[in-house]
C-alpha cells in the first residue's frame, strides 16, 4: 500500500543559497541528521545511515532551473519510492523548501519522512546561521 | 535515607488479568499479595490507550495535550520534563530497565537516543535515568535486549514472532493452534525470554547500589503486549480449550454487529476490515474473521505472559528481601494501556475508549517502614489517572511536586480521594495516518464514560458514546442520543472541556509509524 508524507519549512535565505546546499547530491550528509555519508557516482548515490545501513539511490532529476531534486531508494524493501526536494523562491529573500516522500510499503514513507522532517530543521538551522555566502 | 521506589509497568495488560481484580485465568499471587498489603485501584484510566503518549504521561505527569506526544511515532522531546530527573536531582539513583518507548522505535537514521545506547555499548544517561537499559517485544531492533540475545544466544533470535511483516505493518500472520493473529510457538528458553531478562537486569542494577542509596527503578516489562509468543515450555500452564470466553465477547454474530452498529461508525468499519484507522492493529487482518477459539487461545497465551511477569516480579522482590531492604521500598504496579482481548469481537487496540483499553490495573504497596496510614487491602473506587503517578513518586521521595505536573498524588482510600477532588479522569485519542484522522476526548465521572468525537475523516463531530458503567458495565448500550440522559451528557461534556487542556500547537510531527 502506498503512503505519502510531505514536510515543508520556510528559510530566511534566498533560494539560490538554499539550493546550493540542498541541490548538491553529495552534500546530503551535511544536513540530513542520521546520514553519515553520501557518495555520488553518476546517477547513483549511496547513503549510509547512522545505524550503519547502506542505502543505494538513483538520482532521477537535479533541475537547477526549477530547483528540484528527485531520487529513489532502490533497496528491495521498497516496491516504490520517490523523494522530492523542491526549493521555492518566495521572492522576498526567503525560501520555502518542500521535502516529499512517496513509498510503497506505506510505513516506509513515515520512516523516511520522519528523517526528512529533521533534515529540513537542520537545513534551516544551517542556512540561517550565516547570511553570507559562506556555505 | 528516604523511601526507595520500584515502579513496575507492563504493556497492554487488561484490568481483569490479575487475580486481585477478579481474574480467573492467570495466577498472579505476587501482585495479588502487594494489593493485599497496600492499595488497589479499581478505576485507573490512561490518558492515552497507546504506548508512546501513555508512557509520556507517566514520566511527565502531564495530559497528552500538554506533553504533545499525541500519537505513536511522535517523539517526546529529549528535554521534556521527567519525574526521573526530579528524583535524580534530589539525590535518587535512577534507572529504567525494559521497554521505554518515549521515542520512535523504527529509526534507521538512529536519530533518537533510546535507539543508540545499546549500539554504543552505553546505558544512558537519558531523561533523568542514570541507567537506561532497553528491551521491546522481541529480538529485533537496536535495544539492549536484542543486542544481548544476538551476542549470547544468536540461535534464539529467529524464534520470536515477527511483530512487523515485510511491509513494516503490524503482522497479521496467524499461528498457534487456531491461527490467531500474532499467536506463535516460541521455542526460546524461558531464561532467555525478555521477561526474565528485565528482572535479571533489574536485580543486577539493584546490586550495583550502596545500601543507603535512595533509588527509583522503573522496571518495564514488554509483555503481555502482542505478539502472544511466550516460551513454548510455559504454554502448557493453561490449556486454551479450557479458557472461558471474555464477558465482553458477544457470541451471537447478529447481536455483536448490532452493538457495533450502535457505536460511531469506525467501530464497524474496522470490524468489517474496511478501515484500519491506526497503525497498532494489523492492516490486513479483518476482526470479523476472529473465532471464539482464537480468542480463547490468545487469552490463554496472554495469561501465560502475565504469570511469567508475576513470577519475575517475585524474583526481584525476593532479592530485595534478601538484601534486607524490601520494607523500605514503595512498589507501584500498573500498565500503559489495555487490550481489547475479544471484547466486541476485537483484538489489539485503537480509538475505542471502552474498559478493555481504559480500565487498567494499579497497585500501590507503600513501604512498610514508612508508616503511611494505609490499611492493608484498601480499595480505591474513585477515578485516577496515569498523570497522578509522577506526583505520587515525588511525594514518596519527599520532593516538592513541580508546577508542570498536572496530576495529584494518588489517594490512599476513597475518603482521601473525595477530600482531594478525584472526581474525573480524562483520556485523549488523536491519530492522523495516511489520510485517516480520528480524534476523541473522553471523560469518566460519576460512573459514566462519555466520549466526544471531534471532526475527522470518519466523523463529523456530532458523534459520541455514553455508557452507564453501573447498569451497563460491558458498555454495550450507547446512550449518547438517549433523551433521558441529554442533561447528563451536556454536563459531562461541559466538565470535559472545562478540564481538558488545549493541545499544544503546532502539533509535533509524526516521525515514524511507531
Coordinates of C-alpha atoms in Angstrom, one line a residue:
Chain A
X1 CA 0.0 0.0 0.0
X2 CA 1.2 3.5 -1.0
X3 CA 2.0 6.2 1.5
X4 CA 2.9 9.8 1.1
X5 CA 4.4 12.3 3.5
X6 CA 5.2 15.9 3.0
X7 CA 7.2 18.3 5.1
X8 CA 8.0 22.0 4.4
X9 CA 9.9 24.8 6.0
X10 CA 10.4 28.4 5.4
X11 CA 14.0 29.6 5.5
X12 CA 15.2 33.2 5.8
X13 CA 17.7 32.9 3.0
X14 CA 17.5 33.4 -0.8
X15 CA 16.6 30.3 -2.8
X16 CA 19.9 30.3 -4.7
X17 CA 21.7 30.0 -1.4
X18 CA 19.5 27.2 -0.2
X19 CA 19.7 25.3 -3.5
X20 CA 23.5 25.5 -3.4
X21 CA 23.4 23.1 -0.5
X22 CA 20.1 21.2 -0.8
X23 CA 20.6 20.6 -4.5
X24 CA 24.1 19.2 -4.1
X25 CA 23.6 15.4 -4.0
X26 CA 26.9 14.8 -2.4
X27 CA 26.3 17.2 0.5
X28 CA 23.1 15.5 1.8
X29 CA 25.1 14.1 4.7
X30 CA 25.9 17.7 5.8
X31 CA 22.2 18.5 6.6
X32 CA 20.3 15.2 7.0
X33 CA 20.7 14.1 10.6
X34 CA 21.3 10.3 10.7
X35 CA 23.1 10.1 7.3
X36 CA 26.8 9.8 7.9
X37 CA 27.9 9.7 4.3
X38 CA 26.6 10.3 0.8
X39 CA 28.7 9.3 -2.2
X40 CA 27.7 10.0 -5.8
X41 CA 28.8 8.1 -8.9
X42 CA 27.0 9.3 -11.9
X43 CA 23.2 8.9 -11.2
X44 CA 23.9 6.5 -8.3
X45 CA 24.1 7.8 -4.8
X46 CA 24.8 5.7 -1.8
X47 CA 24.0 7.0 1.6
X48 CA 24.9 5.3 4.9
X49 CA 22.8 5.9 7.9
X50 CA 23.9 6.3 11.5
X51 CA 22.7 2.8 12.3
X52 CA 25.1 1.5 9.6
X53 CA 22.6 0.8 6.9
X54 CA 23.8 1.5 3.3
X55 CA 21.0 2.7 1.1
X56 CA 21.6 2.8 -2.6
X57 CA 19.6 5.5 -4.5
X58 CA 19.1 6.5 -8.1
X59 CA 19.1 10.2 -8.8
X60 CA 16.2 10.9 -11.1
X61 CA 16.4 14.7 -11.5
X62 CA 18.5 17.5 -10.4
X63 CA 16.9 20.6 -12.1
X64 CA 18.9 23.7 -11.4
X65 CA 16.2 25.8 -13.1
X66 CA 13.2 24.6 -11.2
X67 CA 15.4 23.9 -8.2
X68 CA 14.0 20.4 -7.9
X69 CA 15.9 17.3 -6.8
X70 CA 14.4 13.8 -7.1
X71 CA 15.7 10.4 -6.2
X72 CA 14.5 7.0 -5.4
X73 CA 15.7 4.4 -2.9
X74 CA 16.4 1.2 -4.7
X75 CA 16.5 -1.2 -1.8
X76 CA 14.4 -4.4 -2.3
X77 CA 12.2 -3.4 0.6
X78 CA 10.7 -0.7 -1.5
X79 CA 8.2 -1.5 -4.2
X80 CA 8.2 2.2 -4.9
X81 CA 10.0 5.2 -3.5
X82 CA 10.4 8.8 -4.7
X83 CA 11.9 11.6 -2.7
X84 CA 11.5 15.1 -4.0
X85 CA 13.1 18.3 -2.7
X86 CA 11.6 21.5 -4.0
X87 CA 13.3 24.8 -3.3
X88 CA 10.8 27.5 -4.0
X89 CA 11.8 31.2 -4.2
X90 CA 9.2 33.3 -2.4
X91 CA 10.7 36.5 -3.9
X92 CA 11.3 38.2 -0.6
X93 CA 14.7 36.8 0.0
X94 CA 13.1 33.8 1.8
X95 CA 12.6 30.3 0.5
X96 CA 10.1 27.5 1.0
X97 CA 11.6 24.1 1.0
X98 CA 9.3 21.1 0.5
X99 CA 10.5 17.6 1.0
X100 CA 8.1 14.9 -0.2
X101 CA 8.3 11.2 0.3
X102 CA 6.2 8.6 -1.6
X103 CA 6.7 4.9 -0.7
X104 CA 5.3 1.5 -1.0
X105 CA 5.1 0.0 1.6
X106 CA 3.4 2.9 3.1
X107 CA 5.1 2.6 6.5
X108 CA 8.4 3.4 4.9
X109 CA 7.0 6.8 3.9
X110 CA 6.7 7.6 7.6
X111 CA 10.1 6.1 8.5
X112 CA 11.9 8.0 5.8
X113 CA 9.6 11.0 6.0
X114 CA 10.4 11.3 9.7
X115 CA 14.0 11.7 8.8
X116 CA 13.2 14.4 6.2
X117 CA 11.4 16.5 8.8
X118 CA 14.6 16.6 10.9
X119 CA 16.6 17.3 7.8
X120 CA 14.6 20.4 7.0
X121 CA 15.0 21.7 10.5
X122 CA 18.8 21.2 10.2
X123 CA 18.8 22.8 6.8
X124 CA 17.1 25.9 8.2
X125 CA 19.4 26.0 11.1
X126 CA 22.5 25.9 9.0
X127 CA 21.2 28.3 6.4
X128 CA 20.1 30.9 8.9
X129 CA 23.3 30.6 10.9
X130 CA 25.1 32.7 8.4
X131 CA 23.6 35.2 6.0
X132 CA 26.7 35.4 3.9
X133 CA 27.6 33.0 1.1
X134 CA 30.0 31.1 3.3
X135 CA 28.2 27.8 2.6
Chain B
X1 CA 17.7 7.8 53.9
X2 CA 14.4 8.1 52.1
X3 CA 11.9 5.6 50.6
X4 CA 13.0 3.6 47.6
X5 CA 10.6 3.3 44.7
X6 CA 10.1 0.3 42.4
X7 CA 7.8 1.3 39.6
X8 CA 6.7 -1.8 37.7
X9 CA 4.9 -1.4 34.4
X10 CA 3.7 -3.9 31.9
X11 CA 2.5 -3.2 28.4
X12 CA -1.1 -3.7 27.2
X13 CA -2.4 -5.6 30.3
X14 CA -6.1 -5.7 31.0
X15 CA -7.5 -5.0 34.4
X16 CA -9.1 -8.4 34.6
X17 CA -5.9 -10.3 34.2
X18 CA -5.0 -10.1 37.8
X19 CA -6.4 -12.4 40.4
X20 CA -6.9 -9.5 42.8
X21 CA -9.1 -7.8 40.2
X22 CA -11.2 -10.9 39.7
X23 CA -9.2 -12.6 37.0
X24 CA -9.5 -16.3 37.0
X25 CA -7.2 -17.4 34.2
X26 CA -3.7 -16.2 35.1
X27 CA -2.3 -16.9 38.6
X28 CA -0.7 -13.7 39.9
X29 CA 0.0 -14.3 43.6
X30 CA 2.8 -11.8 43.8
X31 CA 0.9 -8.8 42.6
X32 CA -2.2 -10.0 44.5
X33 CA -0.1 -10.0 47.7
X34 CA 1.0 -6.5 47.0
X35 CA -2.6 -5.5 46.6
X36 CA -3.4 -7.2 49.9
X37 CA -0.7 -5.2 51.7
X38 CA -1.5 -1.9 50.0
X39 CA -4.0 -0.1 47.9
X40 CA -5.8 -1.5 44.8
X41 CA -7.3 1.0 42.4
X42 CA -10.5 0.0 40.6
X43 CA -10.7 2.8 38.1
X44 CA -7.3 3.8 36.8
X45 CA -7.6 5.2 33.3
X46 CA -4.7 6.1 31.0
X47 CA -4.6 9.4 29.3
X48 CA -4.0 7.6 26.0
X49 CA -4.6 4.0 25.0
X50 CA -1.4 3.6 23.1
X51 CA 2.2 3.3 24.3
X52 CA 4.1 6.4 23.5
X53 CA 1.6 9.0 24.6
X54 CA 0.7 6.9 27.7
X55 CA 4.3 6.4 28.7
X56 CA 5.0 10.1 28.1
X57 CA 2.2 10.9 30.6
X58 CA 3.8 8.6 33.2
X59 CA 7.2 10.3 33.0
X60 CA 5.9 13.9 32.8
X61 CA 2.8 13.7 34.9
X62 CA 1.0 15.6 32.1
X63 CA -2.0 15.2 29.9
X64 CA -1.3 14.2 26.4
X65 CA -2.3 17.6 25.0
X66 CA 0.3 19.2 27.3
X67 CA 3.3 16.9 26.6
X68 CA 2.4 16.8 23.0
X69 CA 3.1 13.2 22.2
X70 CA -0.3 13.0 20.5
X71 CA 0.1 9.6 18.8
X72 CA 2.6 6.8 18.5
X73 CA 5.5 8.0 16.3
X74 CA 5.7 11.4 17.8
X75 CA 8.8 11.6 20.0
X76 CA 8.8 13.1 23.4
X77 CA 11.5 15.8 23.3
X78 CA 14.7 14.7 25.0
X79 CA 14.5 17.7 27.3
X80 CA 10.8 17.2 28.2
X81 CA 10.0 17.3 31.9
X82 CA 10.8 14.0 33.7
X83 CA 10.0 12.8 37.1
X84 CA 13.2 10.7 37.0
X85 CA 15.1 13.9 36.6
X86 CA 13.4 15.4 39.6
X87 CA 14.2 12.4 41.7
X88 CA 17.8 12.3 40.4
X89 CA 18.3 15.9 41.2
X90 CA 17.0 15.1 44.7
X91 CA 19.8 12.6 45.2
X92 CA 18.0 9.4 44.0
X93 CA 19.8 6.8 41.9
X94 CA 17.6 6.3 38.9
X95 CA 17.1 3.6 36.2
X96 CA 14.7 2.4 33.6
X97 CA 15.1 -1.3 32.6
X98 CA 12.9 -2.8 29.9
X99 CA 10.6 -1.0 27.5
X100 CA 10.9 2.8 27.4
X101 CA 9.2 3.9 24.1
X102 CA 9.3 7.6 24.6
X103 CA 10.8 7.8 21.2
X104 CA 10.0 6.0 17.9
X105 CA 11.3 2.5 17.6
X106 CA 11.6 2.4 13.8
X107 CA 14.6 4.6 13.4
X108 CA 17.0 3.7 10.6
X109 CA 18.7 7.1 10.9
X110 CA 19.4 6.4 14.7
X111 CA 18.1 9.9 15.4
X112 CA 16.7 9.0 18.8
X113 CA 18.9 8.4 21.9
X114 CA 16.8 5.4 23.0
X115 CA 18.0 3.6 19.9
X116 CA 21.6 4.4 20.2
X117 CA 22.8 3.3 23.6
X118 CA 22.9 -0.4 23.0
X119 CA 24.9 0.1 19.8
X120 CA 27.3 2.3 21.5
X121 CA 27.7 0.0 24.5
X122 CA 26.3 2.6 26.8
X123 CA 23.4 2.9 29.2
X124 CA 22.3 6.5 29.2
X125 CA 22.1 8.8 30.9
X126 CA 18.8 9.9 29.4
X127 CA 15.7 11.7 30.7
X128 CA 17.0 11.7 34.3
X129 CA 17.7 8.0 34.3
X130 CA 21.4 7.4 35.0
X131 CA 20.9 3.8 33.8
X132 CA 18.9 3.2 30.7
X133 CA 18.7 -0.4 29.6
X134 CA 16.1 -1.2 27.0
X135 CA 14.0 -4.0 25.5
X136 CA 10.9 -4.4 23.4
X137 CA 8.6 -7.2 22.2
X138 CA 11.2 -9.4 20.6
X139 CA 14.7 -9.7 19.4
X140 CA 14.6 -7.2 16.5
X141 CA 15.9 -3.7 16.7
X142 CA 18.7 -1.7 18.3
X143 CA 17.9 -2.1 22.0
X144 CA 20.0 -3.8 24.7
X145 CA 18.0 -7.0 25.0
X146 CA 18.2 -7.6 21.2
X147 CA 21.9 -7.0 21.3
X148 CA 22.4 -9.3 24.3
X149 CA 20.4 -12.1 22.7
X150 CA 22.2 -11.8 19.4
X151 CA 25.6 -11.8 21.2
X152 CA 24.9 -14.6 23.6
X153 CA 22.2 -16.8 22.1
X154 CA 22.0 -16.0 18.4
X155 CA 20.1 -19.2 17.6
X156 CA 17.2 -17.8 19.6
X157 CA 16.8 -14.5 17.7
X158 CA 14.7 -16.0 15.0
X159 CA 12.4 -17.8 17.4
X160 CA 10.3 -14.8 18.2
X161 CA 7.2 -13.9 16.2
X162 CA 7.9 -11.2 13.6
X163 CA 5.9 -8.4 15.0
X164 CA 6.1 -6.5 11.7
X165 CA 5.6 -8.0 8.3
X166 CA 7.7 -7.4 5.2
X167 CA 5.9 -4.1 4.6
X168 CA 6.6 -2.9 8.1
X169 CA 3.0 -3.3 9.0
X170 CA 1.8 -5.0 12.2
X171 CA 1.8 -8.6 11.2
X172 CA -1.5 -10.3 10.6
X173 CA 0.1 -13.8 10.3
X174 CA -1.7 -16.4 12.4
X175 CA -0.2 -19.1 14.4
X176 CA -0.6 -21.3 17.5
X177 CA -3.3 -24.0 17.3
X178 CA -6.1 -21.7 16.0
X179 CA -4.3 -19.5 13.5
X180 CA -5.0 -16.5 15.7
X181 CA -3.2 -13.3 14.6
X182 CA 0.1 -12.8 16.5
X183 CA -0.2 -16.2 18.3
X184 CA 3.1 -18.1 18.0
X185 CA 5.1 -21.0 19.3
X186 CA 8.3 -19.5 20.5
X187 CA 10.9 -22.1 21.3
X188 CA 13.1 -19.7 23.2
X189 CA 14.1 -21.0 26.7
X190 CA 12.3 -19.1 29.4
X191 CA 15.6 -17.9 30.9
X192 CA 16.4 -16.0 27.6
X193 CA 12.9 -14.5 27.2
X194 CA 12.6 -10.8 27.7
X195 CA 10.5 -11.0 30.8
X196 CA 13.2 -12.9 32.7
X197 CA 15.9 -10.6 31.2
X198 CA 14.2 -7.5 32.5
X199 CA 14.1 -9.0 36.0
X200 CA 17.7 -10.2 35.7
X201 CA 18.9 -6.8 34.7
X202 CA 16.9 -5.1 37.4
X203 CA 18.5 -7.3 40.0
X204 CA 21.9 -6.6 38.6
X205 CA 21.3 -2.8 38.7
X206 CA 20.0 -3.0 42.3
X207 CA 23.1 -4.9 43.2
X208 CA 25.2 -2.1 42.0
X209 CA 23.8 0.3 44.5
X210 CA 25.0 1.1 48.0
X211 CA 22.8 0.0 50.9
X212 CA 22.0 3.6 51.9
X213 CA 21.2 4.8 48.3
X214 CA 17.7 6.0 47.7
X215 CA 16.6 4.8 44.3
X216 CA 13.8 5.0 41.7
X217 CA 13.8 2.0 39.4
X218 CA 11.3 1.7 36.6
X219 CA 11.1 -2.0 35.7
X220 CA 9.2 -2.0 32.4
X221 CA 8.1 -5.4 31.1
X222 CA 7.2 -5.5 27.3
X223 CA 4.6 -8.2 27.8
X224 CA 1.7 -9.1 27.7
X225 CA 1.5 -6.9 24.6
X226 CA 1.1 -8.9 21.4
X227 CA 2.7 -10.9 19.9
X228 CA 1.4 -13.7 22.1
X229 CA 4.6 -15.8 21.9
X230 CA 5.6 -16.8 25.4
X231 CA 8.2 -19.5 25.7
X232 CA 6.8 -22.8 24.4
X233 CA 7.9 -24.6 27.6
X234 CA 5.4 -22.5 29.5
X235 CA 2.3 -22.6 27.2
X236 CA 1.1 -25.8 28.8
X237 CA 0.3 -24.0 32.0
X238 CA -3.1 -23.0 30.6
X239 CA -5.0 -25.1 28.1
X240 CA -6.7 -22.6 25.8
X241 CA -9.5 -25.1 25.3
X242 CA -10.4 -24.6 29.0
X243 CA -10.4 -20.8 28.9
X244 CA -13.8 -19.1 29.1
X245 CA -14.7 -16.5 26.6
X246 CA -14.4 -13.0 28.0
X247 CA -17.6 -11.4 29.2
X248 CA -17.1 -8.6 26.7
X249 CA -17.3 -11.0 23.8
X250 CA -20.8 -11.3 22.2
X251 CA -21.1 -14.8 20.8
X252 CA -24.1 -14.2 18.6
X253 CA -22.9 -12.6 15.4
X254 CA -26.1 -10.7 14.8
X255 CA -26.2 -9.2 18.2
X256 CA -22.5 -8.4 18.1
X257 CA -22.9 -6.5 14.9
X258 CA -26.0 -4.7 16.2
X259 CA -23.9 -3.5 19.2
X260 CA -21.1 -2.4 16.9
X261 CA -23.5 -0.5 14.7
X262 CA -24.8 1.4 17.7
X263 CA -21.3 2.9 18.2
X264 CA -19.7 5.5 15.9
X265 CA -19.1 4.1 12.5
X266 CA -15.3 3.4 12.7
X267 CA -16.1 0.6 15.1
X268 CA -18.0 -1.4 12.5
X269 CA -15.8 -0.3 9.7
X270 CA -12.7 -1.8 11.4
X271 CA -14.6 -5.0 12.3
X272 CA -15.5 -5.4 8.7
X273 CA -12.0 -4.7 7.5
X274 CA -13.0 -1.5 5.6
X275 CA -10.9 0.9 7.6
X276 CA -7.9 0.4 9.9
X277 CA -7.7 3.8 11.4
X278 CA -4.4 3.3 13.3
X279 CA -1.1 1.6 12.9
X280 CA -1.3 -0.5 16.1
X281 CA -3.6 -3.2 14.6
X282 CA -2.7 -5.4 11.7
X283 CA -3.5 -3.8 8.4
X284 CA -4.6 -6.9 6.6
X285 CA -6.5 -8.6 9.4
X286 CA -10.3 -8.5 9.5
X287 CA -11.7 -8.7 13.0
X288 CA -15.0 -10.2 11.7
X289 CA -13.0 -13.4 11.0
X290 CA -11.9 -13.7 14.6
X291 CA -13.2 -17.0 16.0
X292 CA -14.1 -17.9 19.6
X293 CA -11.3 -20.4 19.7
X294 CA -8.8 -17.8 18.6
X295 CA -10.0 -15.6 21.5
X296 CA -9.5 -18.5 23.8
X297 CA -6.0 -19.1 22.6
X298 CA -4.8 -15.5 22.6
X299 CA -6.4 -15.1 26.1
X300 CA -4.5 -18.2 27.3
X301 CA -1.2 -17.1 25.8
X302 CA -1.7 -13.6 27.3
X303 CA -2.4 -15.2 30.7
X304 CA 0.8 -17.2 30.5
X305 CA 2.7 -14.0 29.8
X306 CA 1.0 -12.4 32.9
X307 CA 2.1 -15.3 35.0
X308 CA 5.7 -15.0 33.8
X309 CA 5.7 -11.4 34.7
X310 CA 4.3 -12.1 38.2
X311 CA 7.0 -14.7 38.8
X312 CA 9.7 -12.3 37.6
X313 CA 8.4 -9.6 39.9
X314 CA 8.5 -12.2 42.7
X315 CA 12.2 -12.9 42.0
X316 CA 13.0 -9.2 42.2
X317 CA 11.1 -8.9 45.5
X318 CA 12.8 -11.9 46.9
X319 CA 16.1 -10.3 46.0
X320 CA 15.1 -7.1 47.8
X321 CA 14.1 -9.2 50.8
X322 CA 17.4 -11.0 50.8
X323 CA 19.1 -7.6 50.8
X324 CA 17.1 -6.6 53.7
X325 CA 15.5 -3.5 52.1
X326 CA 12.1 -4.6 50.9
X327 CA 10.4 -2.9 53.8
X328 CA 11.9 0.4 52.6
X329 CA 10.5 0.1 49.1
X330 CA 7.3 1.6 47.7
X331 CA 6.1 -0.6 44.9
X332 CA 3.7 0.7 42.3
X333 CA 2.4 -1.7 39.6
X334 CA 0.5 -0.7 36.6
X335 CA 0.4 -0.9 32.8
X336 CA 0.4 1.7 30.0
X337 CA -3.0 0.7 28.4
X338 CA -5.3 -2.2 27.9
X339 CA -6.1 -4.8 25.2
X340 CA -9.5 -5.3 23.6
X341 CA -9.0 -9.0 24.2
X342 CA -12.0 -10.3 22.3
X343 CA -14.5 -7.6 23.6
X344 CA -17.0 -6.9 20.8
X345 CA -15.1 -9.4 18.6
X346 CA -12.0 -7.2 18.5
X347 CA -8.3 -7.7 19.4
X348 CA -5.4 -5.3 19.8
X349 CA -6.1 -1.6 20.3
X350 CA -7.2 1.6 18.6
X351 CA -9.5 4.6 19.0
X352 CA -12.0 2.7 21.2
X353 CA -12.5 4.2 24.6
X354 CA -14.0 1.3 26.5
X355 CA -13.0 -0.7 29.5
X356 CA -10.9 -3.2 27.7
X357 CA -8.4 -0.5 26.7
X358 CA -9.1 2.1 29.5
X359 CA -9.6 0.3 32.8
X360 CA -6.2 -0.7 34.0
X361 CA -4.6 -2.4 36.9
X362 CA -2.9 -0.2 39.5
X363 CA -1.5 -1.4 42.9
X364 CA 0.5 0.7 45.3
X365 CA 2.2 -1.0 48.2
X366 CA 3.7 1.8 50.3
X367 CA 7.0 0.9 52.0
X368 CA 6.0 -0.8 55.3
X369 CA 8.7 1.2 57.1
X370 CA 7.2 4.5 56.0
X371 CA 4.2 4.0 58.3
X372 CA 2.0 5.7 55.8
X373 CA -1.6 5.5 57.0
X374 CA -2.7 2.8 54.6
X375 CA -4.9 0.0 55.8
X376 CA -3.9 -3.3 54.1
X377 CA -6.1 -4.3 51.3
X378 CA -7.6 -0.9 50.7
X379 CA -9.6 -0.4 47.6
X380 CA -10.0 3.0 45.8
X381 CA -13.0 3.2 43.6
X382 CA -12.7 6.8 42.5
X383 CA -11.1 7.6 39.1
X384 CA -7.4 8.2 39.0
X385 CA -5.0 8.6 36.1
X386 CA -1.5 7.9 35.0
X387 CA -0.8 11.5 35.4
X388 CA -1.1 11.0 39.1
X389 CA 1.9 8.7 39.2
X390 CA 4.7 11.2 38.9
X391 CA 3.3 13.4 41.7
X392 CA 3.0 10.3 43.8
X393 CA 6.6 9.4 43.3
X394 CA 7.6 13.0 44.3
X395 CA 5.5 12.7 47.5
X396 CA 7.1 9.3 48.3
X397 CA 10.5 10.9 47.9
X398 CA 9.6 13.9 49.9
X399 CA 10.2 16.2 47.0
X400 CA 8.1 19.2 46.1
X401 CA 5.8 18.5 43.2
X402 CA 6.9 20.5 40.2
X403 CA 4.5 23.1 38.8
X404 CA 4.4 21.3 35.4
X405 CA 2.9 18.2 36.7
X406 CA -0.8 18.1 36.2
X407 CA -1.9 15.2 38.4
X408 CA -2.1 14.8 42.1
X409 CA -0.6 12.2 44.5
X410 CA -2.7 9.1 44.4
X411 CA -5.3 8.9 47.1
X412 CA -4.9 6.2 49.8
X413 CA -8.6 5.5 50.1
X414 CA -11.9 6.8 48.9
X415 CA -12.2 9.3 51.8
X416 CA -8.9 10.8 50.8
X417 CA -10.0 10.7 47.1
X418 CA -13.2 12.6 47.9
X419 CA -11.4 15.1 50.1
X420 CA -8.9 15.9 47.3
X421 CA -11.3 16.0 44.4
X422 CA -10.7 12.8 42.5
X423 CA -13.9 13.1 40.5
X424 CA -12.9 12.6 36.9
X425 CA -10.3 11.2 34.6
X426 CA -9.7 12.3 31.0
X427 CA -8.4 10.2 28.1
X428 CA -7.5 11.5 24.6
X429 CA -7.1 10.0 21.2
X430 CA -5.7 11.7 18.1
X431 CA -4.3 10.0 15.0
X432 CA -3.6 11.2 11.5
X433 CA -2.3 8.4 9.4
X434 CA -2.4 8.3 5.6
X435 CA -5.5 10.3 5.2
X436 CA -7.4 8.8 8.1
X437 CA -7.9 11.1 11.1
X438 CA -9.7 10.2 14.4
X439 CA -10.0 12.5 17.4
X440 CA -11.7 11.6 20.7
X441 CA -11.9 13.2 24.0
X442 CA -13.3 11.2 26.9
X443 CA -14.3 11.9 30.5
X444 CA -15.0 9.2 33.1
X445 CA -17.0 10.6 36.1
X446 CA -19.9 9.6 38.4
X447 CA -20.0 6.1 36.9
X448 CA -20.3 7.2 33.3
X449 CA -17.9 7.2 30.4
X450 CA -18.6 9.9 27.9
X451 CA -16.6 10.3 24.6
X452 CA -16.9 13.3 22.3
X453 CA -15.8 12.9 18.7
X454 CA -14.1 15.7 17.0
X455 CA -14.3 16.1 13.2
X456 CA -12.2 13.6 11.4
X457 CA -12.2 11.5 8.3
X458 CA -14.9 9.2 9.5
X459 CA -16.7 11.5 11.9
X460 CA -18.4 14.9 11.5
X461 CA -18.0 15.9 15.1
X462 CA -21.5 15.2 16.3
X463 CA -21.0 11.5 17.2
X464 CA -20.3 10.3 20.7
X465 CA -20.5 7.5 23.2
X466 CA -22.1 7.5 26.6
X467 CA -22.1 4.4 28.8
X468 CA -23.5 3.9 32.3
X469 CA -20.9 1.8 34.0
X470 CA -23.2 0.7 36.7
X471 CA -26.1 -0.5 34.6
X472 CA -24.0 -1.5 31.6
X473 CA -20.5 -2.5 32.7
X474 CA -19.7 -4.1 29.3
X475 CA -20.6 -0.8 27.5
X476 CA -23.0 -2.4 25.0
X477 CA -25.7 0.3 25.2
X478 CA -24.5 3.6 23.7
X479 CA -26.8 6.2 25.3
X480 CA -25.3 9.3 23.6
X481 CA -28.6 10.0 21.8
X482 CA -30.8 8.9 24.7
X483 CA -33.1 11.9 25.5
X484 CA -33.3 10.7 29.1
X485 CA -29.6 11.4 29.5
X486 CA -29.3 14.6 27.5
X487 CA -28.8 16.8 30.5
X488 CA -26.2 14.4 32.0
X489 CA -24.4 14.3 28.7
X490 CA -24.3 18.0 28.5
X491 CA -23.0 18.3 32.0
X492 CA -20.3 15.7 31.3
X493 CA -19.2 17.3 28.0
X494 CA -19.0 20.7 29.7
X495 CA -17.0 19.3 32.5
X496 CA -14.7 17.6 30.0
X497 CA -13.9 20.8 28.2
X498 CA -13.5 22.7 31.5
X499 CA -10.7 20.3 32.4
X500 CA -9.2 19.2 29.1
X501 CA -6.0 21.2 28.4
X502 CA -5.7 22.6 24.9
X503 CA -3.4 20.7 22.5
X504 CA 0.0 22.3 22.2
X505 CA 0.3 23.8 18.8
X506 CA 1.8 23.5 16.3
X507 CA 1.4 19.7 16.5
X508 CA 4.8 18.0 16.6
X509 CA 5.4 15.8 13.6
X510 CA 4.9 12.0 13.3
X511 CA 8.4 10.8 12.7
X512 CA 7.8 7.1 12.4
X513 CA 4.8 4.7 12.4
X514 CA 5.7 3.6 16.0

